[in-house]
Amino acid sequence: MDIPHVRLPDGTLLPAIGQGTWHLGEGRKARRDEVDALIHGLDRGLKVIDTAEMYGNGGSEEVVGEALKQRRDDAFLVTKMLPGNTGHNNIVSACERSLRRLQTDVIDLYLLHWRGAYPLEAVMESFGHLRDEGKIRYFGVSNLDIGDMKELRGTQLGRECVTNQVLYHLASRGIEFSLRPSMARWEMPLMAYSPLAQHMGKSHQSLHRDSVLTDIAAHRNASVEQILLAWVIRPYQGHHTTLAIPKATSIEHIDDNADAMTMVLTDHELALLDEAFPAPKQKVPLDLI
Ligand SMILES: NC(=O)c1ccc[n+]([C@@H]2O[C@H](COP(=O)([O-])OP(=O)(O)OC[C@H]3O[C@@H](n4cnc5c(N)ncnc54)[C@H](OP(=O)(O)O)[C@@H]3O)[C@@H](O)[C@H]2O)c1
């Protein structure tokens, strides 16, 4: 079965499930195991690797760099700049530090991690400059709600952002009210972070034990995590517009996530999930971690 792809504005296609890397490079697992897990993910078609200068203070980018040494062409590499890097020279330096840790000449997609005090338009101008210099291929933003996105789209380079990476999972559907429809209108794919809702602490366990979810999973002989991922990447208005970036360091989890790519939920299953986890009927503030 064909795997679903999300389309960037220039037609570049990316498999709808990638790999997150938060907490890698922090010594929670042996570094070699983290590197091997990312390589296994690439072998399984999880091409998009998402990291950030913030994760492990650069440690996550270093692990990703090690994994990509022999596999750079197989990956679509995403990293994020902290908003504390203000001023053009500091933004260029932050990008160059990331490039060094990632052991590469070019970052495929460079994101502003969240909005800071420095004007969005100025960040975009620096990102445009980095793209002109060949240090990044595409740029985008993260954690921007609809108001900030409209402001961004009011700038010339802001309209060239290829994505907004936001929190999105079955128990956090706030973006469906206005952000996601607007992004679809702008033909801007969405990157869904924390698609397995690991940030929810105790509520994470109750989500994963929810009987609607566990029944659908059991009926399909699938895991609850696979249902959560299949739900996040489900087509929207007839197209695949959402790319999920679950983080997994166990080989078993990576295989599970890769297999979820071809899982298509039925209308009946989607209706059951809608009933148990309703979409918002009014604007709610963007969920953040
Ligand atoms: N832009 C932002 O502000 C932002 C914020 C948060 C996250 N992110 C990005 O999004 C990525 C994903 O989010 P996240 O790390 O918060 O959490 P997540 O992907 O929702 O969940 C990760 C957890 O789920 C486990 N897991 C993964 N696949 C599984 C499976 N098939 N079955 C059972 N357990 C599974 C992992 O365990 P193992 O590791 O043991 O396999 C890990 O404990 C991050 O790593 C990061 O790249 C971005």
Short mmCIF file of C-alpha atoms and ligand atoms in Angstrom, two decimals:
data_model
loop_
_atom_site.label_atom_id
_atom_site.label_comp_id
_atom_site.label_asym_id
_atom_site.label_seq_id
_atom_site.Cartn_x
_atom_site.Cartn_y
_atom_site.Cartn_z
CA MET A 1 0.00 0.00 0.00
CA ASP A 2 1.24 3.50 -0.85
CA ILE A 3 2.33 5.61 2.08
CA PRO A 4 0.68 9.02 2.49
CA HIS A 5 2.75 12.10 1.72
CA VAL A 6 2.38 15.72 2.70
CA ARG A 7 3.12 18.26 -0.02
CA LEU A 8 5.22 21.38 0.45
CA PRO A 9 4.19 24.43 -1.61
CA ASP A 10 6.90 23.70 -4.23
CA GLY A 11 5.62 20.14 -4.70
CA THR A 12 8.22 18.37 -2.51
CA LEU A 13 6.59 15.31 -0.95
CA LEU A 14 7.33 14.14 2.59
CA PRO A 15 6.10 10.91 4.23
CA ALA A 16 3.33 11.81 6.70
CA ILE A 17 5.10 10.35 9.74
CA GLY A 18 8.60 11.41 10.78
CA GLN A 19 10.73 11.26 13.91
CA GLY A 20 10.86 13.60 16.91
CA THR A 21 14.04 13.88 18.98
CA TRP A 22 13.19 15.77 22.16
CA HIS A 23 15.24 14.36 25.12
CA LEU A 24 17.77 12.68 22.85
CA GLY A 25 21.35 13.51 23.73
CA GLU A 26 20.47 13.99 27.41
CA GLY A 27 21.97 10.68 28.58
CA ARG A 28 18.58 9.00 29.16
CA LYS A 29 19.66 6.22 26.81
CA ALA A 30 23.04 5.13 25.44
CA ARG A 31 23.98 7.49 22.60
CA ARG A 32 24.66 4.59 20.24
CA ASP A 33 21.11 3.29 20.81
CA GLU A 34 19.65 6.72 20.05
CA VAL A 35 21.70 6.95 16.85
CA ASP A 36 20.70 3.40 15.82
CA ALA A 37 17.03 4.18 16.50
CA LEU A 38 17.10 7.19 14.15
CA ILE A 39 18.85 5.16 11.46
CA HIS A 40 16.26 2.40 11.85
CA GLY A 41 13.53 5.04 11.46
CA LEU A 42 15.12 6.18 8.19
CA ASP A 43 15.27 2.55 7.03
CA ARG A 44 11.53 2.34 7.75
CA GLY A 45 10.76 5.47 5.71
CA LEU A 46 10.44 7.96 8.58
CA LYS A 47 12.35 10.52 6.57
CA VAL A 48 11.59 13.76 8.41
CA ILE A 49 13.76 14.18 11.52
CA ASP A 50 12.76 17.02 13.83
CA THR A 51 15.21 18.46 16.34
CA ALA A 52 15.97 21.85 17.96
CA GLU A 53 18.95 23.73 19.32
CA MET A 54 17.09 23.73 22.65
CA TYR A 55 16.85 19.93 23.01
CA GLY A 56 19.56 18.76 25.38
CA ASN A 57 21.33 22.10 24.83
CA GLY A 58 22.40 21.00 21.37
CA GLY A 59 22.83 17.36 22.43
CA SER A 60 19.88 16.22 20.33
CA GLU A 61 21.27 17.93 17.21
CA GLU A 62 24.60 16.15 17.86
CA VAL A 63 22.90 12.73 18.00
CA VAL A 64 21.01 13.53 14.79
CA GLY A 65 24.27 14.67 13.17
CA GLU A 66 25.91 11.37 14.07
CA ALA A 67 22.98 9.37 12.68
CA LEU A 68 23.01 11.33 9.42
CA LYS A 69 26.76 11.03 8.78
CA GLN A 70 26.23 8.24 6.25
CA ARG A 71 22.56 8.96 5.54
CA ARG A 72 22.20 12.69 4.97
CA ASP A 73 20.47 12.27 1.60
CA ASP A 74 17.86 9.94 3.07
CA ALA A 75 16.61 12.50 5.57
CA PHE A 76 14.64 15.73 5.54
CA LEU A 77 16.23 17.58 8.44
CA VAL A 78 14.25 20.04 10.54
CA THR A 79 15.68 22.09 13.39
CA LYS A 80 14.46 25.06 15.38
CA MET A 81 16.00 28.31 16.51
CA LEU A 82 15.33 29.73 19.95
CA PRO A 83 13.57 33.11 19.85
CA GLY A 84 16.22 34.47 22.23
CA ASN A 85 18.52 34.77 19.19
CA THR A 86 17.67 38.34 18.29
CA GLY A 87 19.35 40.45 15.64
CA HIS A 88 20.50 39.22 12.24
CA ASN A 89 24.06 38.31 13.29
CA ASN A 90 22.85 36.23 16.25
CA ILE A 91 20.35 34.39 14.05
CA VAL A 92 23.09 33.57 11.52
CA SER A 93 25.39 32.39 14.35
CA ALA A 94 22.65 30.17 15.83
CA CYS A 95 22.10 28.56 12.42
CA GLU A 96 25.84 28.00 11.96
CA ARG A 97 26.10 26.36 15.40
CA SER A 98 23.23 24.03 14.46
CA LEU A 99 24.89 23.19 11.14
CA ARG A 100 28.11 22.26 12.97
CA ARG A 101 26.34 20.04 15.49
CA LEU A 102 24.31 18.44 12.71
CA GLN A 103 27.50 17.88 10.64
CA THR A 104 25.83 19.12 7.49
CA ASP A 105 26.07 22.05 5.06
CA VAL A 106 22.34 22.64 4.85
CA ILE A 107 19.28 22.38 7.08
CA ASP A 108 16.21 21.38 5.08
CA LEU A 109 13.72 23.27 7.22
CA TYR A 110 14.57 25.92 9.82
CA LEU A 111 11.83 26.93 12.25
CA LEU A 112 11.39 29.72 14.76
CA HIS A 113 10.67 27.61 17.88
CA TRP A 114 8.12 30.05 19.27
CA ARG A 115 7.45 33.74 19.02
CA GLY A 116 9.76 35.97 21.05
CA ALA A 117 10.12 39.70 21.49
CA TYR A 118 12.07 40.16 18.24
CA PRO A 119 9.70 41.11 15.38
CA LEU A 120 8.51 38.23 13.23
CA GLU A 121 9.24 40.20 10.06
CA ALA A 122 12.90 40.64 11.07
CA VAL A 123 13.25 36.90 11.85
CA MET A 124 11.81 36.11 8.43
CA GLU A 125 14.25 38.48 6.73
CA SER A 126 17.16 36.67 8.40
CA PHE A 127 15.68 33.30 7.44
CA GLY A 128 15.35 34.54 3.84
CA HIS A 129 19.01 35.56 3.94
CA LEU A 130 20.04 32.12 5.26
CA ARG A 131 18.06 30.54 2.42
CA ASP A 132 19.74 32.79 -0.17
CA GLU A 133 23.12 31.73 1.25
CA GLY A 134 22.18 28.04 0.91
CA LYS A 135 22.38 27.32 4.65
CA ILE A 136 18.70 26.37 4.85
CA ARG A 137 16.32 25.17 2.13
CA TYR A 138 12.94 26.15 3.61
CA PHE A 139 11.84 28.05 6.68
CA GLY A 140 8.79 28.12 8.91
CA VAL A 141 7.47 28.73 12.42
CA SER A 142 6.27 26.82 15.44
CA ASN A 143 3.71 27.46 18.19
CA LEU A 144 2.03 30.37 16.40
CA ASP A 145 -1.71 30.78 16.88
CA ILE A 146 -4.04 32.25 14.30
CA GLY A 147 -3.45 35.93 15.22
CA ASP A 148 0.33 35.59 14.94
CA MET A 149 -0.06 33.61 11.71
CA LYS A 150 -2.15 36.38 10.18
CA GLU A 151 0.49 38.92 11.18
CA LEU A 152 3.17 36.66 9.68
CA ARG A 153 1.21 36.28 6.44
CA GLY A 154 1.06 40.06 6.24
CA THR A 155 4.81 40.09 5.54
CA GLN A 156 6.31 39.14 2.20
CA LEU A 157 8.70 36.47 3.53
CA GLY A 158 6.14 35.28 6.09
CA ARG A 159 4.03 34.09 3.17
CA GLU A 160 6.97 31.87 2.16
CA CYS A 161 6.90 29.92 5.44
CA VAL A 162 6.20 26.30 4.56
CA THR A 163 4.80 25.13 7.90
CA ASN A 164 3.67 25.93 11.42
CA GLN A 165 4.60 23.17 13.89
CA VAL A 166 2.02 22.94 16.69
CA LEU A 167 0.75 20.59 19.38
CA TYR A 168 -1.94 18.36 17.94
CA HIS A 169 -3.40 15.07 19.06
CA LEU A 170 -6.76 13.45 19.67
CA ALA A 171 -7.14 15.06 23.11
CA SER A 172 -5.97 18.49 21.94
CA ARG A 173 -8.04 19.57 18.93
CA GLY A 174 -8.18 23.34 19.48
CA ILE A 175 -6.40 24.11 16.20
CA GLU A 176 -9.30 22.62 14.26
CA PHE A 177 -11.48 25.68 14.90
CA SER A 178 -9.56 28.33 12.97
CA LEU A 179 -5.82 27.60 12.67
CA ARG A 180 -6.01 24.41 10.64
CA PRO A 181 -8.69 25.64 8.19
CA SER A 182 -6.65 28.82 7.61
CA MET A 183 -3.43 26.85 7.06
CA ALA A 184 -5.26 24.62 4.59
CA ARG A 185 -6.48 27.73 2.73
CA TRP A 186 -2.91 28.98 2.60
CA GLU A 187 -1.82 25.50 1.37
CA MET A 188 0.55 25.32 4.30
CA PRO A 189 1.07 21.81 5.74
CA LEU A 190 0.88 21.36 9.50
CA MET A 191 3.54 19.61 11.56
CA ALA A 192 1.88 17.92 14.55
CA TYR A 193 4.13 17.64 17.59
CA SER A 194 3.54 15.37 20.60
CA PRO A 195 1.06 13.32 18.52
CA LEU A 196 1.09 10.61 21.20
CA ALA A 197 0.30 13.15 23.94
CA GLN A 198 3.24 12.16 26.13
CA HIS A 199 3.18 15.61 27.73
CA MET A 200 -0.14 14.94 29.46
CA GLY A 201 1.30 13.10 32.46
CA LYS A 202 -1.42 11.12 34.25
CA SER A 203 -4.04 12.15 31.68
CA HIS A 204 -1.79 10.52 29.06
CA GLN A 205 -2.51 7.18 30.74
CA SER A 206 -6.24 7.80 30.82
CA LEU A 207 -6.20 8.80 27.14
CA HIS A 208 -4.31 5.65 26.24
CA ARG A 209 -6.82 3.58 28.28
CA ASP A 210 -9.90 5.21 26.79
CA SER A 211 -12.29 2.42 25.83
CA VAL A 212 -13.21 3.87 22.40
CA LEU A 213 -9.53 3.99 21.46
CA THR A 214 -8.64 0.62 22.95
CA ASP A 215 -11.65 -1.03 21.26
CA ILE A 216 -10.70 0.36 17.82
CA ALA A 217 -7.10 -0.72 18.38
CA ALA A 218 -8.10 -4.21 19.55
CA HIS A 219 -10.50 -4.66 16.62
CA ARG A 220 -7.67 -3.85 14.20
CA ASN A 221 -5.01 -5.76 16.12
CA ALA A 222 -3.14 -2.46 16.31
CA SER A 223 -1.68 -0.43 19.15
CA VAL A 224 -3.42 2.61 20.63
CA GLU A 225 -0.42 4.67 19.49
CA GLN A 226 -1.00 3.57 15.89
CA ILE A 227 -4.63 4.71 16.08
CA LEU A 228 -3.50 8.06 17.54
CA LEU A 229 -1.04 8.52 14.65
CA ALA A 230 -3.47 7.37 11.95
CA TRP A 231 -5.96 9.88 13.35
CA VAL A 232 -3.46 12.78 13.32
CA ILE A 233 -2.41 12.17 9.71
CA ARG A 234 -5.95 11.48 8.41
CA PRO A 235 -6.76 13.45 5.24
CA TYR A 236 -8.23 16.91 5.69
CA GLN A 237 -10.52 18.24 2.95
CA GLY A 238 -9.42 15.27 0.84
CA HIS A 239 -5.67 15.82 1.17
CA HIS A 240 -2.86 14.73 3.45
CA THR A 241 -1.87 18.02 5.06
CA THR A 242 -0.55 16.89 8.47
CA LEU A 243 2.87 15.46 9.20
CA ALA A 244 3.21 13.80 12.63
CA ILE A 245 6.59 13.62 14.37
CA PRO A 246 6.34 11.04 17.18
CA LYS A 247 9.50 10.55 19.18
CA ALA A 248 10.51 6.93 19.64
CA THR A 249 13.79 5.48 20.81
CA SER A 250 12.75 1.84 20.98
CA ILE A 251 13.00 -0.15 17.75
CA GLU A 252 9.62 -1.74 18.49
CA HIS A 253 7.98 1.70 18.78
CA ILE A 254 9.61 2.89 15.56
CA ASP A 255 8.29 -0.14 13.68
CA ASP A 256 4.86 0.44 15.18
CA ASN A 257 4.88 4.08 14.09
CA ALA A 258 6.11 3.29 10.58
CA ASP A 259 3.36 0.70 10.17
CA ALA A 260 0.76 3.29 11.24
CA MET A 261 1.46 5.24 8.06
CA THR A 262 -0.67 2.92 5.95
CA MET A 263 -3.49 2.61 8.49
CA VAL A 264 -6.65 4.30 7.22
CA LEU A 265 -9.41 4.85 9.77
CA THR A 266 -12.96 4.20 8.54
CA ASP A 267 -15.70 6.85 8.64
CA HIS A 268 -17.33 4.85 11.43
CA GLU A 269 -14.12 4.80 13.51
CA LEU A 270 -13.61 8.52 12.92
CA ALA A 271 -17.19 9.22 14.03
CA LEU A 272 -16.68 7.21 17.23
CA LEU A 273 -13.48 9.14 17.97
CA ASP A 274 -15.24 12.46 17.24
CA GLU A 275 -17.94 11.59 19.71
CA ALA A 276 -15.46 10.61 22.44
CA PHE A 277 -13.04 13.49 21.73
CA PRO A 278 -15.12 16.29 20.19
CA ALA A 279 -13.64 19.01 18.02
CA PRO A 280 -13.93 22.54 19.51
CA LYS A 281 -17.04 24.57 18.71
CA GLN A 282 -15.36 27.88 19.48
CA LYS A 283 -11.87 29.36 19.51
CA VAL A 284 -9.66 28.05 22.29
CA PRO A 285 -6.10 29.24 22.96
CA LEU A 286 -3.36 27.25 21.24
CA ASP A 287 -2.10 24.42 23.46
CA LEU A 288 1.64 24.58 24.08
CA ILE A 289 4.16 22.53 25.99
N1 LIG B 1 7.78 22.72 18.45
C1 LIG B 1 7.67 22.45 19.73
O1 LIG B 1 7.53 23.35 20.58
C2 LIG B 1 7.69 21.02 20.18
C3 LIG B 1 7.26 20.70 21.48
C4 LIG B 1 7.28 19.36 21.85
C5 LIG B 1 7.71 18.38 20.97
N2 LIG B 1 8.15 18.72 19.72
C6 LIG B 1 8.65 17.70 18.76
O2 LIG B 1 7.67 16.66 18.66
C7 LIG B 1 8.28 15.41 18.97
C8 LIG B 1 7.28 14.44 19.53
O3 LIG B 1 6.70 14.92 20.73
P1 LIG B 1 7.09 14.36 22.16
O4 LIG B 1 8.50 13.89 22.19
O5 LIG B 1 6.66 15.42 23.11
O6 LIG B 1 6.12 13.15 22.44
P2 LIG B 1 5.30 12.03 21.67
O7 LIG B 1 5.87 11.78 20.33
O8 LIG B 1 3.87 12.38 21.78
O9 LIG B 1 5.58 10.76 22.61
C9 LIG B 1 6.86 10.24 22.83
C10 LIG B 1 6.77 9.08 23.80
O10 LIG B 1 5.96 8.04 23.24
C11 LIG B 1 6.69 6.81 23.23
N3 LIG B 1 6.33 6.10 21.99
C12 LIG B 1 6.65 6.44 20.73
N4 LIG B 1 6.10 5.58 19.86
C13 LIG B 1 5.41 4.67 20.58
C14 LIG B 1 4.63 3.52 20.26
N5 LIG B 1 4.44 3.15 19.01
N6 LIG B 1 4.09 2.81 21.28
C15 LIG B 1 4.26 3.18 22.58
N7 LIG B 1 4.99 4.26 22.95
C16 LIG B 1 5.56 5.00 21.96
C17 LIG B 1 8.16 7.17 23.30
O11 LIG B 1 8.88 6.14 23.93
P3 LIG B 1 10.37 5.67 23.53
O12 LIG B 1 11.20 6.90 23.33
O13 LIG B 1 10.77 4.82 24.69
O14 LIG B 1 10.30 4.85 22.27
C18 LIG B 1 8.11 8.45 24.13
O15 LIG B 1 8.07 8.12 25.51
C19 LIG B 1 9.42 15.81 19.92
O16 LIG B 1 10.33 14.77 20.13
C20 LIG B 1 9.94 17.03 19.23
O17 LIG B 1 10.77 16.67 18.13
C21 LIG B 1 8.12 20.03 19.30
#
